[in-house]
């Protein structure tokens, strides 16, 4: 049995998003059905839909994007114990995995060879050829991939935690960002502004690198101790060799070497941004300082819950611009120009009108 629900989809890499009817399966014994209240807009929604990542993750159309979902549980399957009808819950980038591989057993479902992404993966239930994401009225998800959402936070600001939150929380924790550490966040967008808030909450000295001088005041308000406009060579020279860790969240081609030179000896730069084209790397920027460069991919489900609980305890949410679904294409256009403060979130009630 399936139910027809409203969504917004792109039919090709060049089409705008437009209303589209999709099917959702009836909840199985281990499933939770969720009415979606808010869904954040991640730059990955754009990259995938525009087929920017054709080599690594080719897009299959139609695409219903969206993986920063907060909603209410409407139905639960017979075996579900983690959630009950009426609970406020979240769904991020993953909706299932094989539960048995070594990565799943180590709480790293994000590296399961058989993981199901919230949109753009083969739908193993066969409801549609591919999974459809959160730009829609409702979704049905295996209970293990449904997160408990703190009830003290505003719901719209909580939605971006499900991707932007965990994607920055995970590498900041892995690199033990905290008191006594000097941390750089490159790019003040959705991920970047969450990185600033989290690194500040962990007790680090936080410096933002931005290409947008107009964001300086906001960066300080969001928690940065210092802001460097990345075109300012004097500022860069002043801080050269002084950072323990740098998190690069930039979505487009840029010079990573200038940030590598900002690192101390043994410092690490972790990329979470996923620009469409390969980045040029100078060996010397690594060699002269025993520096390293890494990547980081969202986070596992247990760590995502840990991040949500941490945000609940420390009152951390995203700064959002809430839009009706009818304004999605406009919001995507602005996101492409780095014009966002600092995450667009769709109010899904607008999909009903
Ligand atoms: P976003 O809100 O658009 O922010 C990206 C920021 O990068 C912009 O605000 C801008 O900051 C900077 N930027 C943009 N174009 C630039 C350019 N040409 N040169 C230098 N800086 C530029 O995007 P997001 O949603 O935070 O996502 C960021 C990236 O992370 C995307 O590539 C996305 O796909 C990726 N991502 C990865 C993961 C993962 O698991 N690794 C998860 C989610 C997203 P300033 O104006 O401050 O310079
Ligand atoms: Zn995302």
mmCIF file of C-alpha atoms and ligand atoms in Angstrom, residues 42-44 47 53 163 167 187-191 210-212 215 249-254 272-274 296-298 335 338 343, ligand 1:
data_model
loop_
_atom_site.group_PDB
_atom_site.id
_atom_site.type_symbol
_atom_site.label_atom_id
_atom_site.label_comp_id
_atom_site.label_asym_id
_atom_site.label_seq_id
_atom_site.Cartn_x
_atom_site.Cartn_y
_atom_site.Cartn_z
ATOM 1 C CA UNK A 42 21.566 22.365 1.928
ATOM 2 C CA UNK A 43 23.981 23.252 -0.864
ATOM 3 C CA UNK A 44 24.197 19.486 -1.504
ATOM 4 C CA UNK A 47 24.922 20.128 -6.301
ATOM 5 C CA UNK A 53 28.804 15.516 -8.871
ATOM 6 C CA UNK A 163 22.941 17.937 8.072
ATOM 7 C CA UNK A 167 28.627 17.601 9.319
ATOM 8 C CA UNK A 187 33.059 29.944 4.369
ATOM 9 C CA UNK A 188 30.192 31.434 6.354
ATOM 10 C CA UNK A 189 27.193 29.640 4.882
ATOM 11 C CA UNK A 190 24.915 26.939 6.276
ATOM 12 C CA UNK A 191 27.685 24.590 7.396
ATOM 13 C CA UNK A 210 35.162 34.667 4.484
ATOM 14 C CA UNK A 211 35.127 36.028 0.948
ATOM 15 C CA UNK A 212 32.227 38.332 1.922
ATOM 16 C CA UNK A 215 29.392 39.001 6.745
ATOM 17 C CA UNK A 249 33.028 24.363 4.116
ATOM 18 C CA UNK A 250 33.335 26.074 0.732
ATOM 19 C CA UNK A 251 31.004 24.815 -2.008
ATOM 20 C CA UNK A 252 32.977 26.118 -5.014
ATOM 21 C CA UNK A 253 36.474 26.151 -6.498
ATOM 22 C CA UNK A 254 38.908 28.040 -4.241
ATOM 23 C CA UNK A 272 33.563 19.097 4.237
ATOM 24 C CA UNK A 273 32.727 21.332 1.275
ATOM 25 C CA UNK A 274 32.292 19.322 -1.919
ATOM 26 C CA UNK A 296 34.653 14.244 6.621
ATOM 27 C CA UNK A 297 31.259 12.878 5.653
ATOM 28 C CA UNK A 298 28.218 13.860 7.798
ATOM 29 C CA UNK A 335 22.365 30.190 -2.267
ATOM 30 C CA UNK A 338 26.435 32.904 -1.119
ATOM 31 C CA UNK A 343 20.196 28.650 6.149
HETATM 32 P P1 LIG B 1 26.434 27.388 1.529
HETATM 33 O O1 LIG B 1 25.442 27.728 2.567
HETATM 34 O O2 LIG B 1 26.192 27.819 0.128
HETATM 35 O O3 LIG B 1 27.865 27.962 2.041
HETATM 36 C C1 LIG B 1 29.037 27.875 1.289
HETATM 37 C C2 LIG B 1 29.912 29.091 1.588
HETATM 38 O O4 LIG B 1 31.124 28.965 0.863
HETATM 39 C C3 LIG B 1 29.332 30.415 1.128
HETATM 40 O O5 LIG B 1 28.437 31.013 2.024
HETATM 41 C C4 LIG B 1 30.592 31.270 0.966
HETATM 42 O O6 LIG B 1 31.005 31.771 2.242
HETATM 43 C C5 LIG B 1 31.616 30.249 0.518
HETATM 44 N N1 LIG B 1 31.775 30.313 -0.941
HETATM 45 C C6 LIG B 1 30.843 30.120 -1.891
HETATM 46 N N2 LIG B 1 31.362 30.260 -3.123
HETATM 47 C C7 LIG B 1 32.653 30.515 -2.943
HETATM 48 C C8 LIG B 1 33.741 30.736 -3.834
HETATM 49 N N3 LIG B 1 33.571 30.719 -5.165
HETATM 50 N N4 LIG B 1 34.965 30.948 -3.290
HETATM 51 C C9 LIG B 1 35.150 30.981 -1.976
HETATM 52 N N5 LIG B 1 34.139 30.796 -1.082
HETATM 53 C C10 LIG B 1 32.925 30.568 -1.560
HETATM 54 O O7 LIG B 1 26.666 25.818 1.444
HETATM 55 P P2 LIG B 1 26.503 24.707 2.586
HETATM 56 O O8 LIG B 1 25.126 24.168 2.548
HETATM 57 O O9 LIG B 1 27.079 25.221 3.829
HETATM 58 O O10 LIG B 1 27.441 23.557 1.983
HETATM 59 C C11 LIG B 1 28.830 23.785 1.810
HETATM 60 C C12 LIG B 1 29.470 22.643 1.056
HETATM 61 O O11 LIG B 1 29.485 21.492 1.915
HETATM 62 C C13 LIG B 1 28.728 22.208 -0.194
HETATM 63 O O12 LIG B 1 29.689 21.876 -1.178
HETATM 64 C C14 LIG B 1 27.964 20.971 0.242
HETATM 65 O O13 LIG B 1 27.670 20.092 -0.790
HETATM 66 C C15 LIG B 1 28.954 20.376 1.203
HETATM 67 N N6 LIG B 1 28.394 19.431 2.194
HETATM 68 C C16 LIG B 1 29.174 18.399 2.566
HETATM 69 C C17 LIG B 1 28.741 17.512 3.521
HETATM 70 C C18 LIG B 1 29.633 16.401 3.988
HETATM 71 O O14 LIG B 1 29.155 15.448 4.586
HETATM 72 N N7 LIG B 1 30.919 16.512 3.764
HETATM 73 C C19 LIG B 1 27.467 17.672 4.105
HETATM 74 C C20 LIG B 1 26.701 18.757 3.717
HETATM 75 C C21 LIG B 1 27.174 19.650 2.748
HETATM 76 P P3 LIG B 1 31.643 33.244 2.386
HETATM 77 O O15 LIG B 1 30.636 34.172 1.774
HETATM 78 O O16 LIG B 1 31.780 33.412 3.856
HETATM 79 O O17 LIG B 1 32.957 33.227 1.671
#
